């Protein structure tokens, strides 16, 4: 499907309120990160918010990681 | 017998974590590294202001970046900052806040525009001590717009006009572009399909004086190390005088 419209995508497909409530900004092992709450009550990492480039090389902080 | 048991367990758990890792990202090993004296701040997606955007948007939230910038200023181990920009723009006041924060940091700062540094990304890109743009990157310069309810039209116009003036003043103070030229680019007709303004490509951005140099990562690293050296020798001198 191709939609040509000046409207924003979110105006046409409004996000469900779950999308907002699931995403959290948390601190894990001293690093600030965005994470989604999974159905079993854990967190899955979405984005690491750090200015230290070496944090991004650590496998513990790769996006998609299940945080424990 | 007792000794062998934990070893076996270890092997099992390491293999299961390997499987987990492959399921998560498809990658297995990432190298470990020591501390660094140069920190990186990436400004990606939309610069998010007072309204929270839906989670499918990639955004840079100023409430995350401002404390990080303070931490960079405070931490003596950090000697320089590189700003990576690939943004479509966003909230004007959030963008200006970020630009002012970056401009007022005492440590050397270098920016690289990759892909795009559009709209409010322009003042952020020029706020650093030295700015780079890769040859393929573009920067869209256009007037301030707004969406939403407009109650008093003359007052709103006045307000937007002042806001625009703040952006223009910031850019001309922090780059080599002339006010005349910047306004020409901002109000140019026929360049953008549904808007007035100009899409400036890497080399042209340098030609107009908006960005200091065309270059990528290695140029930026060289420049920041040079600035760090200058900064530390200046500090040394002031210490000697004291």
Short mmCIF file of C-alpha atoms in Angstrom, two decimals:
data_model
loop_
_atom_site.label_atom_id
_atom_site.label_comp_id
_atom_site.label_asym_id
_atom_site.label_seq_id
_atom_site.Cartn_x
_atom_site.Cartn_y
_atom_site.Cartn_z
CA UNK A 1 0.00 0.00 0.00
CA UNK A 2 1.36 3.44 -0.87
CA UNK A 3 -0.08 6.46 0.89
CA UNK A 4 0.71 9.90 -0.44
CA UNK A 5 -0.38 12.39 2.14
CA UNK A 6 0.91 15.49 3.86
CA UNK A 7 -0.31 14.10 7.19
CA UNK A 8 2.05 12.49 9.69
CA UNK A 9 1.95 8.72 9.89
CA UNK A 10 0.81 8.92 13.48
CA UNK A 11 -2.23 10.97 12.42
CA UNK A 12 -3.38 8.20 10.11
CA UNK A 13 -2.36 5.23 12.23
CA UNK A 14 -2.65 6.47 15.78
CA UNK A 15 -0.38 4.48 18.11
CA UNK A 16 -2.09 2.40 20.77
CA UNK A 17 -1.71 3.58 24.33
CA UNK A 18 0.22 0.35 25.06
CA UNK A 19 3.05 1.70 22.93
CA UNK A 20 3.48 4.60 25.29
CA UNK A 21 3.08 2.69 28.55
CA UNK A 22 5.44 -0.15 27.61
CA UNK A 23 8.46 2.04 26.87
CA UNK A 24 10.43 3.07 29.93
CA UNK A 25 13.56 5.01 30.60
CA UNK A 26 15.48 3.01 33.19
CA UNK A 27 18.92 2.87 34.78
CA UNK A 28 20.60 -0.51 34.49
CA UNK A 29 24.13 -1.08 35.82
CA UNK A 30 24.61 2.67 36.06
CA UNK A 31 23.65 3.33 32.45
CA UNK A 32 20.56 5.16 31.33
CA UNK A 33 18.61 3.27 28.68
CA UNK A 34 15.26 2.99 26.98
CA UNK A 35 13.63 -0.39 27.46
CA UNK A 36 10.36 -2.10 26.61
CA UNK A 37 8.52 -4.04 29.28
CA UNK A 38 8.08 -7.63 28.11
CA UNK A 39 5.00 -9.71 28.78
CA UNK A 40 6.77 -11.72 31.49
CA UNK A 41 7.57 -8.56 33.46
CA UNK A 42 11.20 -8.18 32.39
CA UNK A 43 12.76 -5.49 30.26
CA UNK A 44 14.12 -5.68 26.75
CA UNK A 45 16.64 -3.01 25.92
CA UNK A 46 15.82 -0.63 23.06
CA UNK A 47 18.44 2.10 23.13
CA UNK A 48 21.43 2.90 25.27
CA UNK A 49 21.68 6.54 26.30
CA UNK A 50 25.35 7.08 26.97
CA UNK A 51 28.05 9.40 25.72
CA UNK A 52 30.83 6.89 26.36
CA UNK A 53 31.51 5.22 23.01
CA UNK A 54 32.96 2.16 24.75
CA UNK A 55 29.64 1.45 26.46
CA UNK A 56 28.31 0.64 23.02
CA UNK A 57 30.98 -2.02 22.57
CA UNK A 58 29.93 -3.89 25.69
CA UNK A 59 27.80 -6.86 24.85
CA UNK A 60 25.71 -6.34 27.98
CA UNK A 61 24.39 -3.12 26.44
CA UNK A 62 23.47 -4.31 22.97
CA UNK A 63 19.93 -3.45 21.89
CA UNK A 64 17.56 -6.39 22.14
CA UNK A 65 19.23 -7.68 25.27
CA UNK A 66 16.93 -9.00 27.95
CA UNK A 67 17.88 -7.12 31.10
CA UNK A 68 18.09 -9.08 34.32
CA UNK B 1 33.68 -35.99 40.74
CA UNK B 2 32.66 -32.96 42.78
CA UNK B 3 35.06 -30.79 40.86
CA UNK B 4 33.79 -31.75 37.46
CA UNK B 5 30.18 -30.85 38.19
CA UNK B 6 30.37 -27.01 38.20
CA UNK B 7 32.53 -27.00 35.11
CA UNK B 8 29.83 -28.81 33.18
CA UNK B 9 27.20 -26.39 34.41
CA UNK B 10 29.31 -23.46 33.31
CA UNK B 11 29.68 -24.85 29.84
CA UNK B 12 25.93 -25.31 29.59
CA UNK B 13 25.07 -21.81 30.70
CA UNK B 14 27.64 -20.24 28.40
CA UNK B 15 26.26 -22.12 25.41
CA UNK B 16 22.70 -21.13 26.27
CA UNK B 17 23.69 -17.47 26.62
CA UNK B 18 25.34 -17.75 23.22
CA UNK B 19 22.08 -19.00 21.73
CA UNK B 20 20.23 -16.16 23.46
CA UNK B 21 22.64 -13.63 22.02
CA UNK B 22 22.22 -14.95 18.49
CA UNK B 23 18.46 -14.78 18.90
CA UNK B 24 18.64 -11.20 20.12
CA UNK B 25 20.81 -9.50 17.57
CA UNK B 26 22.53 -12.09 15.44
CA UNK B 27 25.90 -11.14 16.86
CA UNK B 28 28.19 -13.07 19.11
CA UNK B 29 31.25 -11.20 20.15
CA UNK B 30 31.99 -7.55 20.80
CA UNK B 31 35.48 -6.40 21.79
CA UNK B 32 36.12 -4.93 25.23
CA UNK B 33 37.85 -1.59 25.52
CA UNK B 34 39.43 0.69 28.16
CA UNK B 35 38.29 4.20 29.13
CA UNK B 36 38.22 7.04 26.62
CA UNK B 37 38.84 10.77 26.96
CA UNK B 38 36.56 11.63 24.05
CA UNK B 39 32.83 11.19 24.47
CA UNK B 40 30.24 10.98 21.73
CA UNK B 41 26.81 12.53 21.70
CA UNK B 42 24.55 11.36 18.91
CA UNK B 43 21.58 13.45 17.85
CA UNK B 44 19.39 11.21 15.77
CA UNK B 45 15.86 11.16 14.40
CA UNK B 46 13.69 13.99 15.62
CA UNK B 47 14.66 16.49 18.25
CA UNK B 48 11.84 15.98 20.72
CA UNK B 49 10.53 18.98 22.59
CA UNK B 50 7.59 19.47 24.90
CA UNK B 51 5.38 16.89 23.19
CA UNK B 52 6.25 13.23 23.48
CA UNK B 53 6.25 11.57 20.07
CA UNK B 54 4.90 8.04 19.54
CA UNK B 55 7.49 5.32 20.26
CA UNK B 56 7.88 4.31 16.61
CA UNK B 57 9.57 7.66 16.00
CA UNK B 58 13.27 7.73 16.61
CA UNK B 59 13.84 10.76 18.78
CA UNK B 60 16.49 12.62 20.71
CA UNK B 61 15.06 13.86 23.98
CA UNK B 62 16.58 17.02 25.40
CA UNK B 63 15.91 15.92 28.96
CA UNK B 64 18.36 13.06 28.34
CA UNK B 65 21.02 15.10 26.58
CA UNK B 66 21.18 18.17 28.85
CA UNK B 67 22.27 16.19 31.96
CA UNK B 68 24.75 14.25 29.82
CA UNK B 69 26.29 17.52 28.67
CA UNK B 70 26.59 18.67 32.30
CA UNK B 71 28.23 15.36 33.16
CA UNK B 72 30.70 15.85 30.30
CA UNK B 73 31.55 19.34 31.55
CA UNK B 74 32.00 18.09 35.11
CA UNK B 75 34.01 14.94 34.46
CA UNK B 76 37.76 15.77 34.37
CA UNK B 77 38.51 12.50 32.53
CA UNK B 78 36.51 13.68 29.51
CA UNK B 79 38.59 16.07 27.43
CA UNK B 80 36.52 16.44 24.29
CA UNK B 81 33.13 15.75 22.74
CA UNK B 82 32.14 14.68 19.26
CA UNK B 83 28.57 15.41 18.20
CA UNK B 84 27.16 13.04 15.59
CA UNK B 85 24.21 14.49 13.73
CA UNK B 86 21.68 12.69 11.61
CA UNK B 87 18.46 14.49 12.33
CA UNK B 88 15.40 15.72 10.48
CA UNK B 89 15.01 18.60 12.91
CA UNK B 90 12.17 19.03 15.34
CA UNK B 91 11.31 21.30 18.24
CA UNK B 92 12.93 24.71 17.80
CA UNK B 93 13.35 25.55 21.46
CA UNK B 94 14.69 22.11 22.39
CA UNK B 95 17.16 22.39 19.51
CA UNK B 96 18.24 25.86 20.55
CA UNK B 97 18.65 24.69 24.14
CA UNK B 98 20.95 21.89 22.98
CA UNK B 99 22.90 24.26 20.72
CA UNK B 100 23.45 26.75 23.54
CA UNK B 101 24.56 23.97 25.90
CA UNK B 102 27.07 22.63 23.37
CA UNK B 103 28.31 26.14 22.53
CA UNK B 104 28.93 26.97 26.19
CA UNK B 105 30.86 23.81 27.11
CA UNK B 106 34.45 24.65 28.05
CA UNK B 107 35.88 21.48 26.49
CA UNK B 108 36.68 21.15 22.78
CA UNK B 109 33.71 20.08 20.66
CA UNK B 110 33.58 18.84 17.08
CA UNK B 111 30.47 17.95 15.08
CA UNK B 112 30.01 15.66 12.09
CA UNK B 113 26.88 15.93 9.96
CA UNK B 114 26.09 12.50 8.50
CA UNK B 115 23.15 11.85 6.23
CA UNK B 116 21.19 14.91 7.21
CA UNK B 117 21.30 17.79 9.63
CA UNK B 118 18.07 19.48 8.70
CA UNK B 119 16.10 22.38 10.09
CA UNK B 120 16.99 22.83 13.78
CA UNK B 121 19.93 20.46 13.18
CA UNK B 122 21.70 23.44 11.54
CA UNK B 123 22.25 25.46 14.76
CA UNK B 124 23.25 22.26 16.58
CA UNK B 125 25.84 21.49 13.88
CA UNK B 126 27.39 24.97 14.01
CA UNK B 127 27.36 25.21 17.83
CA UNK B 128 30.61 23.24 18.16
CA UNK B 129 34.17 24.65 17.99
CA UNK B 130 34.67 23.00 14.62
CA UNK B 131 32.17 21.36 12.29
CA UNK B 132 32.48 18.69 9.63
CA UNK B 133 30.05 17.48 7.02
CA UNK B 134 30.42 14.33 4.92
CA UNK B 135 30.14 14.98 1.16
CA UNK B 136 26.81 13.16 0.84
CA UNK B 137 25.09 14.83 3.80
CA UNK B 138 22.49 17.55 3.33
CA UNK B 139 21.11 20.34 5.46
CA UNK B 140 17.68 21.81 4.85
CA UNK B 141 17.38 25.46 5.75
CA UNK B 142 13.80 26.70 5.97
CA UNK B 143 11.70 29.17 7.95
CA UNK B 144 10.17 28.26 11.31
CA UNK B 145 6.75 26.66 10.97
CA UNK B 146 4.22 25.39 13.39
CA UNK B 147 1.37 22.94 13.46
CA UNK B 148 -1.61 23.17 15.76
CA UNK B 149 -4.09 25.73 16.87
CA UNK B 150 -3.42 29.37 16.02
CA UNK B 151 -5.53 31.79 18.07
CA UNK B 152 -4.17 35.29 17.50
CA UNK B 153 -2.71 35.45 14.02
CA UNK B 154 -0.69 38.73 14.28
CA UNK B 155 0.68 37.73 17.68
CA UNK B 156 1.59 34.26 16.45
CA UNK B 157 3.35 35.73 13.45
CA UNK B 158 5.29 38.06 15.70
CA UNK B 159 6.22 35.19 18.00
CA UNK B 160 7.38 32.96 15.14
CA UNK B 161 9.30 35.82 13.59
CA UNK B 162 11.19 36.39 16.84
CA UNK B 163 11.85 32.68 17.21
CA UNK B 164 13.24 32.60 13.69
CA UNK B 165 15.43 35.59 14.42
CA UNK B 166 16.93 33.73 17.40
CA UNK B 167 17.81 30.79 15.15
CA UNK B 168 19.34 33.05 12.50
CA UNK B 169 21.36 35.01 15.06
CA UNK B 170 22.69 31.84 16.65
CA UNK B 171 23.78 30.38 13.31
CA UNK B 172 25.54 33.52 12.08
CA UNK B 173 27.30 33.97 15.42
CA UNK B 174 28.62 30.42 15.48
CA UNK B 175 29.53 29.94 11.81
CA UNK B 176 31.15 31.93 9.01
CA UNK B 177 27.97 32.39 6.99
CA UNK B 178 26.74 35.94 6.40
CA UNK B 179 23.26 36.88 7.58
CA UNK B 180 22.30 37.93 4.07
CA UNK B 181 23.32 34.59 2.59
CA UNK B 182 21.60 32.54 5.29
CA UNK B 183 18.34 34.43 4.82
CA UNK B 184 18.62 34.02 1.05
CA UNK B 185 18.88 30.26 1.51
CA UNK B 186 16.07 30.22 4.05
CA UNK B 187 13.56 32.05 1.88
CA UNK B 188 14.57 30.67 -1.53
CA UNK B 189 11.68 29.58 -3.74
CA UNK B 190 11.54 26.65 -6.12
CA UNK B 191 14.08 24.41 -4.39
CA UNK B 192 11.83 22.40 -2.08
CA UNK B 193 8.64 20.80 -3.34
CA UNK B 194 6.22 21.91 -0.68
CA UNK B 195 8.12 24.59 1.15
CA UNK B 196 10.40 27.55 0.78
CA UNK B 197 14.04 27.09 1.69
CA UNK B 198 17.12 25.31 0.37
CA UNK B 199 18.58 21.85 0.65
CA UNK B 200 22.31 22.47 1.04
CA UNK B 201 24.65 19.58 0.16
CA UNK B 202 27.95 18.88 1.97
CA UNK B 203 30.39 20.79 -0.23
CA UNK B 204 28.01 23.75 -0.64
CA UNK B 205 27.52 24.02 3.13
CA UNK B 206 31.28 24.56 3.41
CA UNK B 207 31.30 26.97 0.47
CA UNK B 208 28.60 29.13 2.11
CA UNK B 209 30.58 29.19 5.37
CA UNK B 210 27.94 27.30 7.31
CA UNK B 211 30.19 24.32 8.07
CA UNK B 212 33.97 24.51 8.52
CA UNK B 213 35.15 21.53 6.50
CA UNK B 214 34.11 18.52 4.43
CA UNK B 215 35.28 15.38 6.19
CA UNK B 216 34.46 12.24 8.08
CA UNK B 217 35.46 10.37 11.21
CA UNK B 218 39.24 10.45 10.80
CA UNK B 219 39.26 14.20 10.13
CA UNK B 220 37.05 14.82 13.12
CA UNK B 221 39.22 12.69 15.41
CA UNK B 222 42.34 14.46 14.22
CA UNK B 223 40.74 17.85 14.80
CA UNK B 224 39.45 17.02 18.28
CA UNK B 225 42.83 15.69 19.37
CA UNK B 226 44.41 18.88 18.07
CA UNK B 227 41.89 21.01 19.97
CA UNK B 228 42.40 18.94 23.14
CA UNK B 229 46.15 19.51 22.89
CA UNK B 230 45.64 23.26 22.43
CA UNK B 231 43.20 23.33 25.33
CA UNK B 232 45.54 21.48 27.70
CA UNK B 233 48.56 23.62 26.77
CA UNK B 234 46.47 26.74 27.42
CA UNK B 235 45.46 25.36 30.82
CA UNK B 236 49.10 24.63 31.57
CA UNK B 237 50.08 28.21 30.66
CA UNK B 238 47.43 29.74 32.89
CA UNK B 239 48.62 27.51 35.72
CA UNK B 240 52.19 28.73 35.27
CA UNK B 241 51.04 32.38 35.33
CA UNK B 242 49.09 31.77 38.52
#
